[in-house]
Structures are given as structure tokens and as C-alpha cells.
mmCIF file of C-alpha atoms in Angstrom:
data_model
loop_
_atom_site.group_PDB
_atom_site.id
_atom_site.type_symbol
_atom_site.label_atom_id
_atom_site.label_comp_id
_atom_site.label_asym_id
_atom_site.label_seq_id
_atom_site.Cartn_x
_atom_site.Cartn_y
_atom_site.Cartn_z
ATOM 1 C CA MET Q 1 0.040 -0.105 0.046
ATOM 2 C CA ALA Q 2 1.108 3.485 -0.678
ATOM 3 C CA ILE Q 3 2.223 5.546 2.297
ATOM 4 C CA VAL Q 4 -0.427 8.308 2.702
ATOM 5 C CA LYS Q 5 0.793 11.506 4.518
ATOM 6 C CA ASP Q 6 -0.823 14.754 5.578
ATOM 7 C CA LEU Q 7 -0.213 18.002 3.795
ATOM 8 C CA ASP Q 8 1.609 19.355 6.839
ATOM 9 C CA GLU Q 9 4.366 16.745 6.246
ATOM 10 C CA ILE Q 10 5.271 17.998 2.699
ATOM 11 C CA ASP Q 11 9.039 18.641 2.421
ATOM 12 C CA PHE Q 12 8.998 21.861 0.303
ATOM 13 C CA ALA Q 13 12.697 21.336 -0.588
ATOM 14 C CA LYS Q 14 12.024 18.087 -2.358
ATOM 15 C CA PRO Q 15 10.289 17.477 -5.732
ATOM 16 C CA ILE Q 16 6.676 16.493 -5.998
ATOM 17 C CA ILE Q 17 4.391 15.334 -8.797
ATOM 18 C CA ILE Q 18 0.985 17.218 -8.729
ATOM 19 C CA ASP Q 19 -1.994 15.446 -10.082
ATOM 20 C CA THR Q 20 -4.511 16.997 -12.377
ATOM 21 C CA ASN Q 21 -7.085 17.545 -9.590
ATOM 22 C CA ILE Q 22 -4.570 19.637 -7.567
ATOM 23 C CA TRP Q 23 -3.587 21.817 -10.681
ATOM 24 C CA ALA Q 24 -7.223 22.460 -11.427
ATOM 25 C CA TYR Q 25 -7.817 23.372 -7.754
ATOM 26 C CA MET Q 26 -5.012 25.884 -7.815
ATOM 27 C CA ASP Q 27 -6.798 27.578 -10.630
ATOM 28 C CA ASP Q 28 -9.995 27.805 -8.591
ATOM 29 C CA PRO Q 29 -10.352 26.240 -5.259
ATOM 30 C CA ILE Q 30 -14.012 26.896 -5.086
ATOM 31 C CA ILE Q 31 -14.728 24.929 -8.177
ATOM 32 C CA THR Q 32 -14.265 21.703 -6.363
ATOM 33 C CA LEU Q 33 -16.871 22.625 -3.647
ATOM 34 C CA PRO Q 34 -20.396 22.153 -4.348
ATOM 35 C CA ASP Q 35 -22.151 25.722 -4.678
ATOM 36 C CA ARG Q 36 -24.135 25.116 -1.404
ATOM 37 C CA LEU Q 37 -20.917 24.721 0.563
ATOM 38 C CA ALA Q 38 -18.703 27.404 -0.929
ATOM 39 C CA ASN Q 39 -19.848 30.242 1.413
ATOM 40 C CA GLN Q 40 -20.280 28.105 4.745
ATOM 41 C CA ASN Q 41 -17.942 27.667 7.447
ATOM 42 C CA THR Q 42 -18.169 23.993 7.776
ATOM 43 C CA SER Q 43 -15.206 21.616 8.597
ATOM 44 C CA LYS Q 44 -15.114 20.578 4.906
ATOM 45 C CA VAL Q 45 -14.893 24.265 3.701
ATOM 46 C CA ARG Q 46 -12.159 24.941 6.523
ATOM 47 C CA ARG Q 47 -10.181 21.900 5.357
ATOM 48 C CA GLU Q 48 -10.515 22.967 1.676
ATOM 49 C CA LYS Q 49 -9.402 26.448 2.586
ATOM 50 C CA ARG Q 50 -6.354 25.037 4.493
ATOM 51 C CA PHE Q 51 -5.459 22.940 1.584
ATOM 52 C CA ALA Q 52 -5.679 26.006 -0.780
ATOM 53 C CA ASP Q 53 -3.202 27.837 1.661
ATOM 54 C CA LYS Q 54 -0.964 24.922 1.593
ATOM 55 C CA LEU Q 55 -0.994 24.722 -2.083
ATOM 56 C CA THR Q 56 -0.243 28.351 -2.527
ATOM 57 C CA GLU Q 57 2.706 27.937 -0.162
ATOM 58 C CA LEU Q 58 3.834 24.925 -2.239
ATOM 59 C CA PHE Q 59 3.526 26.667 -5.550
ATOM 60 C CA TYR Q 60 4.334 30.388 -5.006
ATOM 61 C CA GLU Q 61 6.103 30.769 -1.678
ATOM 62 C CA LYS Q 62 8.560 27.888 -1.399
ATOM 63 C CA SER Q 63 9.501 27.228 -4.939
ATOM 64 C CA THR Q 64 9.036 23.531 -4.439
ATOM 65 C CA PRO Q 65 10.094 21.645 -7.597
ATOM 66 C CA ILE Q 66 6.841 20.692 -9.207
ATOM 67 C CA TYR Q 67 6.506 17.925 -11.753
ATOM 68 C CA VAL Q 68 3.606 17.003 -14.207
ATOM 69 C CA THR Q 69 3.541 14.459 -16.919
ATOM 70 C CA PRO Q 70 2.119 14.929 -20.391
ATOM 71 C CA GLU Q 71 -0.972 13.002 -19.371
ATOM 72 C CA ILE Q 72 -1.525 15.486 -16.557
ATOM 73 C CA ILE Q 73 -1.203 18.396 -18.898
ATOM 74 C CA ASN Q 74 -3.809 16.580 -21.281
ATOM 75 C CA GLU Q 75 -6.252 15.995 -18.383
ATOM 76 C CA TYR Q 76 -5.815 19.476 -17.187
ATOM 77 C CA SER Q 77 -6.453 21.038 -20.566
ATOM 78 C CA ASN Q 78 -9.547 18.947 -21.029
ATOM 79 C CA PHE Q 79 -10.833 19.887 -17.593
ATOM 80 C CA ARG Q 80 -10.343 23.562 -18.222
ATOM 81 C CA LEU Q 81 -11.971 23.469 -21.839
ATOM 82 C CA ARG Q 82 -14.924 21.189 -20.697
ATOM 83 C CA ASN Q 83 -15.666 23.655 -17.761
ATOM 84 C CA THR Q 84 -15.810 26.474 -20.229
ATOM 85 C CA PHE Q 85 -18.074 24.395 -22.481
ATOM 86 C CA LYS Q 86 -20.379 23.785 -19.433
ATOM 87 C CA ALA Q 87 -20.597 27.589 -18.743
ATOM 88 C CA TRP Q 88 -21.303 28.263 -22.324
ATOM 89 C CA GLN Q 89 -23.936 25.521 -22.480
ATOM 90 C CA LEU Q 90 -25.688 27.225 -19.497
ATOM 91 C CA GLN Q 91 -25.489 30.623 -21.193
ATOM 92 C CA GLN Q 92 -27.095 29.104 -24.319
ATOM 93 C CA HIS Q 93 -29.876 27.701 -22.024
ATOM 94 C CA LEU Q 94 -29.473 24.229 -23.742
ATOM 95 C CA ASN Q 95 -28.473 20.970 -22.217
ATOM 96 C CA ASN Q 96 -28.159 18.872 -25.339
ATOM 97 C CA LEU Q 97 -25.223 20.557 -27.025
ATOM 98 C CA SER Q 98 -22.044 18.629 -27.938
ATOM 99 C CA PHE Q 99 -18.582 19.833 -26.963
ATOM 100 C CA LYS Q 100 -17.103 18.508 -30.113
ATOM 101 C CA HIS Q 101 -19.763 19.420 -32.664
ATOM 102 C CA ASP Q 102 -21.370 22.480 -31.143
ATOM 103 C CA PHE Q 103 -18.780 24.300 -28.989
ATOM 104 C CA LYS Q 104 -15.474 23.657 -30.799
ATOM 105 C CA GLY Q 105 -14.743 26.358 -33.322
ATOM 106 C CA THR Q 106 -16.943 28.923 -31.533
ATOM 107 C CA VAL Q 107 -15.395 32.260 -30.447
ATOM 108 C CA GLU Q 108 -15.859 31.073 -26.750
ATOM 109 C CA TYR Q 109 -13.960 27.926 -27.463
ATOM 110 C CA ASN Q 110 -11.199 29.751 -29.168
ATOM 111 C CA ASP Q 111 -10.869 32.230 -26.424
ATOM 112 C CA ALA Q 112 -10.735 29.566 -23.900
ATOM 113 C CA TYR Q 113 -8.192 27.703 -25.867
ATOM 114 C CA ASP Q 114 -5.938 30.688 -26.299
ATOM 115 C CA THR Q 115 -6.188 31.527 -22.550
ATOM 116 C CA LEU Q 116 -5.293 27.891 -21.689
ATOM 117 C CA VAL Q 117 -2.321 28.032 -24.028
ATOM 118 C CA GLY Q 118 -1.097 31.270 -22.373
ATOM 119 C CA ASP Q 119 -1.618 29.832 -18.810
ATOM 120 C CA LEU Q 120 0.257 26.625 -19.768
ATOM 121 C CA ASN Q 121 3.214 28.780 -21.061
ATOM 122 C CA ASN Q 122 3.142 30.830 -17.853
ATOM 123 C CA TYR Q 123 3.297 27.698 -15.809
ATOM 124 C CA ILE Q 124 6.009 26.110 -17.819
ATOM 125 C CA SER Q 125 8.134 29.374 -17.570
ATOM 126 C CA GLN Q 126 8.238 29.036 -13.909
ATOM 127 C CA SER Q 127 11.604 27.945 -12.564
ATOM 128 C CA ASN Q 128 10.095 25.331 -10.230
ATOM 129 C CA PHE Q 129 7.748 23.820 -12.871
ATOM 130 C CA ASN Q 130 8.963 20.707 -14.785
ATOM 131 C CA ILE Q 131 7.552 18.188 -17.143
ATOM 132 C CA LEU Q 132 8.376 14.525 -16.896
ATOM 133 C CA THR Q 133 8.431 12.606 -20.150
ATOM 134 C CA SER Q 134 8.170 8.876 -20.871
ATOM 135 C CA ASP Q 135 10.614 6.831 -22.742
ATOM 136 C CA ASP Q 136 9.826 3.518 -24.654
ATOM 137 C CA ILE Q 137 11.108 1.251 -21.878
ATOM 138 C CA LYS Q 138 8.943 3.064 -19.270
ATOM 139 C CA ILE Q 139 5.833 2.816 -21.572
ATOM 140 C CA LYS Q 140 6.458 -1.014 -22.123
ATOM 141 C CA GLU Q 141 6.853 -1.366 -18.410
ATOM 142 C CA LEU Q 142 3.614 0.482 -17.901
ATOM 143 C CA ILE Q 143 1.715 -1.783 -20.406
ATOM 144 C CA THR Q 144 3.219 -4.917 -18.916
ATOM 145 C CA ASN Q 145 2.316 -3.944 -15.353
ATOM 146 C CA LEU Q 146 -1.134 -2.381 -15.973
ATOM 147 C CA HIS Q 147 -3.616 -3.117 -13.238
ATOM 148 C CA PRO Q 148 -6.935 -2.064 -14.634
ATOM 149 C CA LYS Q 149 -8.910 -2.936 -11.451
ATOM 150 C CA THR Q 150 -7.140 -0.303 -9.371
ATOM 151 C CA LEU Q 151 -6.111 2.618 -11.660
ATOM 152 C CA ASP Q 152 -6.709 3.871 -15.105
ATOM 153 C CA PHE Q 153 -3.867 4.056 -17.721
ATOM 154 C CA THR Q 154 -3.162 7.750 -17.048
ATOM 155 C CA ASP Q 155 -2.925 7.095 -13.247
ATOM 156 C CA GLU Q 156 -0.747 4.132 -13.807
ATOM 157 C CA SER Q 157 1.653 6.210 -15.919
ATOM 158 C CA ILE Q 158 1.731 8.885 -13.183
ATOM 159 C CA VAL Q 159 2.520 6.295 -10.513
ATOM 160 C CA LEU Q 160 5.182 4.645 -12.613
ATOM 161 C CA GLN Q 161 6.753 8.286 -13.133
ATOM 162 C CA ALA Q 162 6.595 8.794 -9.443
ATOM 163 C CA LYS Q 163 8.080 5.476 -8.509
ATOM 164 C CA ASN Q 164 10.912 5.681 -11.220
ATOM 165 C CA ASN Q 165 11.871 9.157 -10.030
ATOM 166 C CA HIS Q 166 11.358 8.625 -6.302
ATOM 167 C CA PHE Q 167 8.823 11.535 -6.159
ATOM 168 C CA PRO Q 168 5.771 11.727 -3.855
ATOM 169 C CA ILE Q 169 2.456 12.499 -5.613
ATOM 170 C CA LEU Q 170 0.087 15.368 -4.281
ATOM 171 C CA THR Q 171 -3.430 14.381 -5.138
ATOM 172 C CA GLY Q 172 -6.984 14.323 -3.945
ATOM 173 C CA ASP Q 173 -7.664 11.129 -5.677
ATOM 174 C CA LYS Q 174 -8.061 8.260 -3.281
ATOM 175 C CA ASP Q 175 -7.294 5.680 -5.945
ATOM 176 C CA TYR Q 176 -3.569 6.200 -5.552
ATOM 177 C CA GLN Q 177 -3.741 5.072 -1.813
ATOM 178 C CA HIS Q 178 -4.273 1.540 -2.917
ATOM 179 C CA VAL Q 179 -1.114 1.305 -5.057
ATOM 180 C CA SER Q 180 1.378 -1.356 -3.877
ATOM 181 C CA GLY Q 181 5.002 -0.634 -3.544
ATOM 182 C CA ASN Q 182 7.028 2.344 -2.270
ATOM 183 C CA LEU Q 183 5.015 5.388 -3.083
ATOM 184 C CA VAL Q 184 4.319 8.442 -0.841
ATOM 185 C CA ILE Q 185 1.056 10.257 -1.471
ATOM 186 C CA TYR Q 186 0.135 13.687 0.074
ATOM 187 C CA SER Q 187 -3.466 14.162 0.341
ATOM 188 C CA ASN Q 188 -6.208 16.309 1.943
ATOM 189 C CA THR Q 189 -8.657 13.306 2.008
#
């Protein structure tokens, strides 16, 4: 089983892989809270705000070496564009619109895409932000050792990168907690 640690145990001097849900959270912490909770002072909201404060420290104050994979960048990009689609769909007062056929190519999509590319470039230009890439041997290892009952392909890839580089993963995804082997997970769950 993975070793699950509290956020307070993060060593800000050591590299860490951030999962998509963490990156999305950094853009908008309230987006992960149901609307009915966002303005309440419940223990869940206090925990989420503490989490946001810890992430701000991690990203901006301590210059912790942050790592992502191409899969994380892809998931993050899809998350951002799909959320823009949902907002656009609400503006259109239609529920049956298609992301691919109705939204792509619109002014709103193009604006969201341009903003996303600009934001990605801003992240990449930060000195503490790094991208891990996969080589053929690691992909072959990933396919050979795939455990579809525990994680999806992307999560397996992230775990493999973390294990190969001896990096912990910062995530809100509980699935990582069931990974066997030497893996450290920081989580707010």
C-alpha cells in the first residue's frame, strides 16, 4: 500500500508530482466545492481552505520543484475546456449541445483555448515547474504491469513516473492510496 501523508508533512525542498485535480484546484479552489458549501464555515470548507493555503505555499512561496506528466497536462487542458463548455452551455440555455460538434470552433472555445495556452506557457516558464516525459522502456513497463482494477492508464503512468523518479504525488484522488510498493501520497482526503 502507498504511504499516505498529511499535507503538513510535505518537504518543500523536495520535488513533487501534482495530479490534475490539484492543478485544477490551484486555478479555482471553489470549483471543487459544491455551490451550497462554498460560502459556509463547515469543517469541509475549512479543510479545503487550509488545503488551498498549503498549495499556495507549495506553488508560490517555497519554490518547491513541481512535476507534471504529459498526461496530466492533457487532463488539465480537457478539464479547463470542458468547464468552459459547461458554462457556455448554461449561457445558451441548452443541455443537449455537444462539446465536439457545437462548442469547438466557437469564439468562446477559441478564446478559452488561447487563454489555456497562455496559462500553460506561464506555468512552464516558472523555474520550479517541470515536465516528466516517458521513454519507450517505461511505456513498455507500464503496459506490462497495468492493473486496470485499481487505476486507469493515466494514473498508472503517473504512479510509474513517481516510482521511477522517487517523487511523492500530491493528489485528491483516493485511488492512489491503494497502489502497492514504495509510493508516498500527500492528500487532503
